[in-house]
């Protein structure tokens, strides 16, 4: 399996694991959105809690230039650390929700 296909599988694994532990309320569903063609991957909540609309991403990943970009993490889970545990080198992970200036102070890639 080549590196990009392996990264797709690992992202799907992380999102699926989080989907399993997330609480599902009858009227709010967690949805996996997997775009293998363009390498965009997301877990989102969709539904209603009473009169309040619930809609939005929980986690969002992209694969760009051979690296996994964490574009959004709305959880307490350190997903970059989870990816490292699964075998992704820190040099192939970009914390996309941090500014490029801030990324240089992490153990992960700047871009």
mmCIF file of N, CA and C in Angstrom, residues 23-67:
data_model
loop_
_atom_site.group_PDB
_atom_site.id
_atom_site.type_symbol
_atom_site.label_atom_id
_atom_site.label_comp_id
_atom_site.label_asym_id
_atom_site.label_seq_id
_atom_site.Cartn_x
_atom_site.Cartn_y
_atom_site.Cartn_z
ATOM 1 N N UNK A 23 -21.475 10.619 21.382
ATOM 2 C CA UNK A 23 -22.848 10.289 21.763
ATOM 3 C C UNK A 23 -23.797 10.666 20.639
ATOM 4 N N UNK A 24 -24.661 9.754 20.322
ATOM 5 C CA UNK A 24 -25.674 10.023 19.315
ATOM 6 C C UNK A 24 -27.005 10.255 20.009
ATOM 7 N N UNK A 25 -27.520 11.418 19.806
ATOM 8 C CA UNK A 25 -28.860 11.727 20.289
ATOM 9 C C UNK A 25 -29.800 11.373 19.146
ATOM 10 N N UNK A 26 -30.971 10.912 19.476
ATOM 11 C CA UNK A 26 -31.896 10.438 18.447
ATOM 12 C C UNK A 26 -32.048 11.391 17.265
ATOM 13 N N UNK A 27 -32.024 12.679 17.539
ATOM 14 C CA UNK A 27 -32.277 13.633 16.465
ATOM 15 C C UNK A 27 -31.015 14.273 15.916
ATOM 16 N N UNK A 28 -29.838 13.873 16.423
ATOM 17 C CA UNK A 28 -28.555 14.380 15.909
ATOM 18 C C UNK A 28 -27.707 13.182 15.509
ATOM 19 N N UNK A 29 -27.297 13.160 14.268
ATOM 20 C CA UNK A 29 -26.479 12.053 13.764
ATOM 21 C C UNK A 29 -25.061 12.519 13.503
ATOM 22 N N UNK A 30 -24.111 11.622 13.732
ATOM 23 C CA UNK A 30 -22.732 11.904 13.308
ATOM 24 C C UNK A 30 -22.557 11.287 11.920
ATOM 25 N N UNK A 31 -21.981 12.059 11.036
ATOM 26 C CA UNK A 31 -21.815 11.612 9.654
ATOM 27 C C UNK A 31 -20.350 11.680 9.250
ATOM 28 N N UNK A 32 -19.878 10.585 8.636
ATOM 29 C CA UNK A 32 -18.540 10.585 8.049
ATOM 30 C C UNK A 32 -18.656 11.057 6.612
ATOM 31 N N UNK A 33 -17.846 12.018 6.235
ATOM 32 C CA UNK A 33 -17.823 12.526 4.866
ATOM 33 C C UNK A 33 -16.421 12.246 4.334
ATOM 34 N N UNK A 34 -16.320 11.311 3.395
ATOM 35 C CA UNK A 34 -15.023 10.842 2.901
ATOM 36 C C UNK A 34 -14.917 11.124 1.406
ATOM 37 N N UNK A 35 -14.054 12.032 1.027
ATOM 38 C CA UNK A 35 -13.843 12.391 -0.374
ATOM 39 C C UNK A 35 -12.450 11.915 -0.789
ATOM 40 N N UNK A 36 -12.364 10.652 -1.206
ATOM 41 C CA UNK A 36 -11.073 10.085 -1.604
ATOM 42 C C UNK A 36 -10.521 10.709 -2.874
ATOM 43 N N UNK A 37 -11.394 11.228 -3.730
ATOM 44 C CA UNK A 37 -10.933 11.830 -4.983
ATOM 45 C C UNK A 37 -10.148 13.113 -4.743
ATOM 46 N N UNK A 38 -10.641 13.929 -3.796
ATOM 47 C CA UNK A 38 -9.986 15.207 -3.511
ATOM 48 C C UNK A 38 -9.259 15.225 -2.173
ATOM 49 N N UNK A 39 -9.289 14.098 -1.447
ATOM 50 C CA UNK A 39 -8.609 13.934 -0.163
ATOM 51 C C UNK A 39 -9.064 14.930 0.903
ATOM 52 N N UNK A 40 -10.395 15.001 1.085
ATOM 53 C CA UNK A 40 -11.003 15.766 2.172
ATOM 54 C C UNK A 40 -11.813 14.779 3.021
ATOM 55 N N UNK A 41 -11.666 14.863 4.353
ATOM 56 C CA UNK A 41 -12.294 13.886 5.243
ATOM 57 C C UNK A 41 -12.826 14.611 6.469
ATOM 58 N N UNK A 42 -14.084 14.301 6.823
ATOM 59 C CA UNK A 42 -14.700 15.046 7.906
ATOM 60 C C UNK A 42 -15.689 14.175 8.679
ATOM 61 N N UNK A 43 -15.779 14.457 9.966
ATOM 62 C CA UNK A 43 -16.849 13.937 10.813
ATOM 63 C C UNK A 43 -17.679 15.148 11.200
ATOM 64 N N UNK A 44 -18.996 15.065 10.986
ATOM 65 C CA UNK A 44 -19.877 16.206 11.267
ATOM 66 C C UNK A 44 -21.105 15.738 12.029
ATOM 67 N N UNK A 45 -21.696 16.657 12.772
ATOM 68 C CA UNK A 45 -22.986 16.414 13.433
ATOM 69 C C UNK A 45 -24.069 17.136 12.649
ATOM 70 N N UNK A 46 -25.188 16.440 12.454
ATOM 71 C CA UNK A 46 -26.310 17.006 11.716
ATOM 72 C C UNK A 46 -27.599 16.607 12.416
ATOM 73 N N UNK A 47 -28.458 17.594 12.692
ATOM 74 C CA UNK A 47 -29.753 17.267 13.277
ATOM 75 C C UNK A 47 -30.335 18.416 14.056
ATOM 76 N N UNK A 48 -31.209 18.073 15.002
ATOM 77 C CA UNK A 48 -31.900 19.061 15.822
ATOM 78 C C UNK A 48 -31.895 18.612 17.271
ATOM 79 N N UNK A 49 -31.715 19.575 18.185
ATOM 80 C CA UNK A 49 -31.927 19.361 19.618
ATOM 81 C C UNK A 49 -33.048 20.304 20.015
ATOM 82 N N UNK A 50 -34.243 19.780 20.067
ATOM 83 C CA UNK A 50 -35.406 20.641 20.305
ATOM 84 C C UNK A 50 -35.564 21.602 19.142
ATOM 85 N N UNK A 51 -35.571 22.891 19.456
ATOM 86 C CA UNK A 51 -35.694 23.912 18.404
ATOM 87 C C UNK A 51 -34.347 24.396 17.901
ATOM 88 N N UNK A 52 -33.263 23.824 18.406
ATOM 89 C CA UNK A 52 -31.919 24.286 18.041
ATOM 90 C C UNK A 52 -31.322 23.388 16.951
ATOM 91 N N UNK A 53 -30.898 23.985 15.864
ATOM 92 C CA UNK A 53 -30.255 23.263 14.771
ATOM 93 C C UNK A 53 -28.828 22.913 15.179
ATOM 94 N N UNK A 54 -28.462 21.664 14.955
ATOM 95 C CA UNK A 54 -27.095 21.204 15.208
ATOM 96 C C UNK A 54 -26.510 20.833 13.861
ATOM 97 N N UNK A 55 -25.479 21.533 13.455
ATOM 98 C CA UNK A 55 -24.837 21.261 12.174
ATOM 99 C C UNK A 55 -23.417 21.803 12.233
ATOM 100 N N UNK A 56 -22.451 20.935 12.003
ATOM 101 C CA UNK A 56 -21.090 21.435 11.967
ATOM 102 C C UNK A 56 -20.065 20.333 12.061
ATOM 103 N N UNK A 57 -18.837 20.663 11.683
ATOM 104 C CA UNK A 57 -17.769 19.676 11.715
ATOM 105 C C UNK A 57 -17.297 19.393 13.136
ATOM 106 N N UNK A 58 -16.863 18.163 13.338
ATOM 107 C CA UNK A 58 -16.237 17.755 14.597
ATOM 108 C C UNK A 58 -14.734 17.646 14.360
ATOM 109 N N UNK A 59 -14.359 17.034 13.240
ATOM 110 C CA UNK A 59 -12.953 16.919 12.824
ATOM 111 C C UNK A 59 -12.900 17.040 11.312
ATOM 112 N N UNK A 60 -11.832 17.640 10.822
ATOM 113 C CA UNK A 60 -11.640 17.747 9.376
ATOM 114 C C UNK A 60 -10.153 17.541 9.060
ATOM 115 N N UNK A 61 -9.892 16.634 8.126
ATOM 116 C CA UNK A 61 -8.533 16.358 7.662
ATOM 117 C C UNK A 61 -8.484 16.533 6.152
ATOM 118 N N UNK A 62 -7.340 16.931 5.643
ATOM 119 C CA UNK A 62 -7.037 16.921 4.212
ATOM 120 C C UNK A 62 -5.704 16.212 4.030
ATOM 121 N N UNK A 63 -5.479 15.692 2.853
ATOM 122 C CA UNK A 63 -4.135 15.231 2.465
ATOM 123 C C UNK A 63 -3.684 16.160 1.356
ATOM 124 N N UNK A 64 -2.569 16.855 1.588
ATOM 125 C CA UNK A 64 -2.011 17.791 0.616
ATOM 126 C C UNK A 64 -0.514 17.566 0.534
ATOM 127 N N UNK A 65 -0.018 17.445 -0.669
ATOM 128 C CA UNK A 65 1.426 17.290 -0.897
ATOM 129 C C UNK A 65 2.040 16.182 -0.043
ATOM 130 N N UNK A 66 1.313 15.074 0.102
ATOM 131 C CA UNK A 66 1.833 13.917 0.822
ATOM 132 C C UNK A 66 1.792 14.035 2.334
ATOM 133 N N UNK A 67 1.101 15.074 2.839
ATOM 134 C CA UNK A 67 1.018 15.256 4.297
ATOM 135 C C UNK A 67 -0.432 15.322 4.742
#
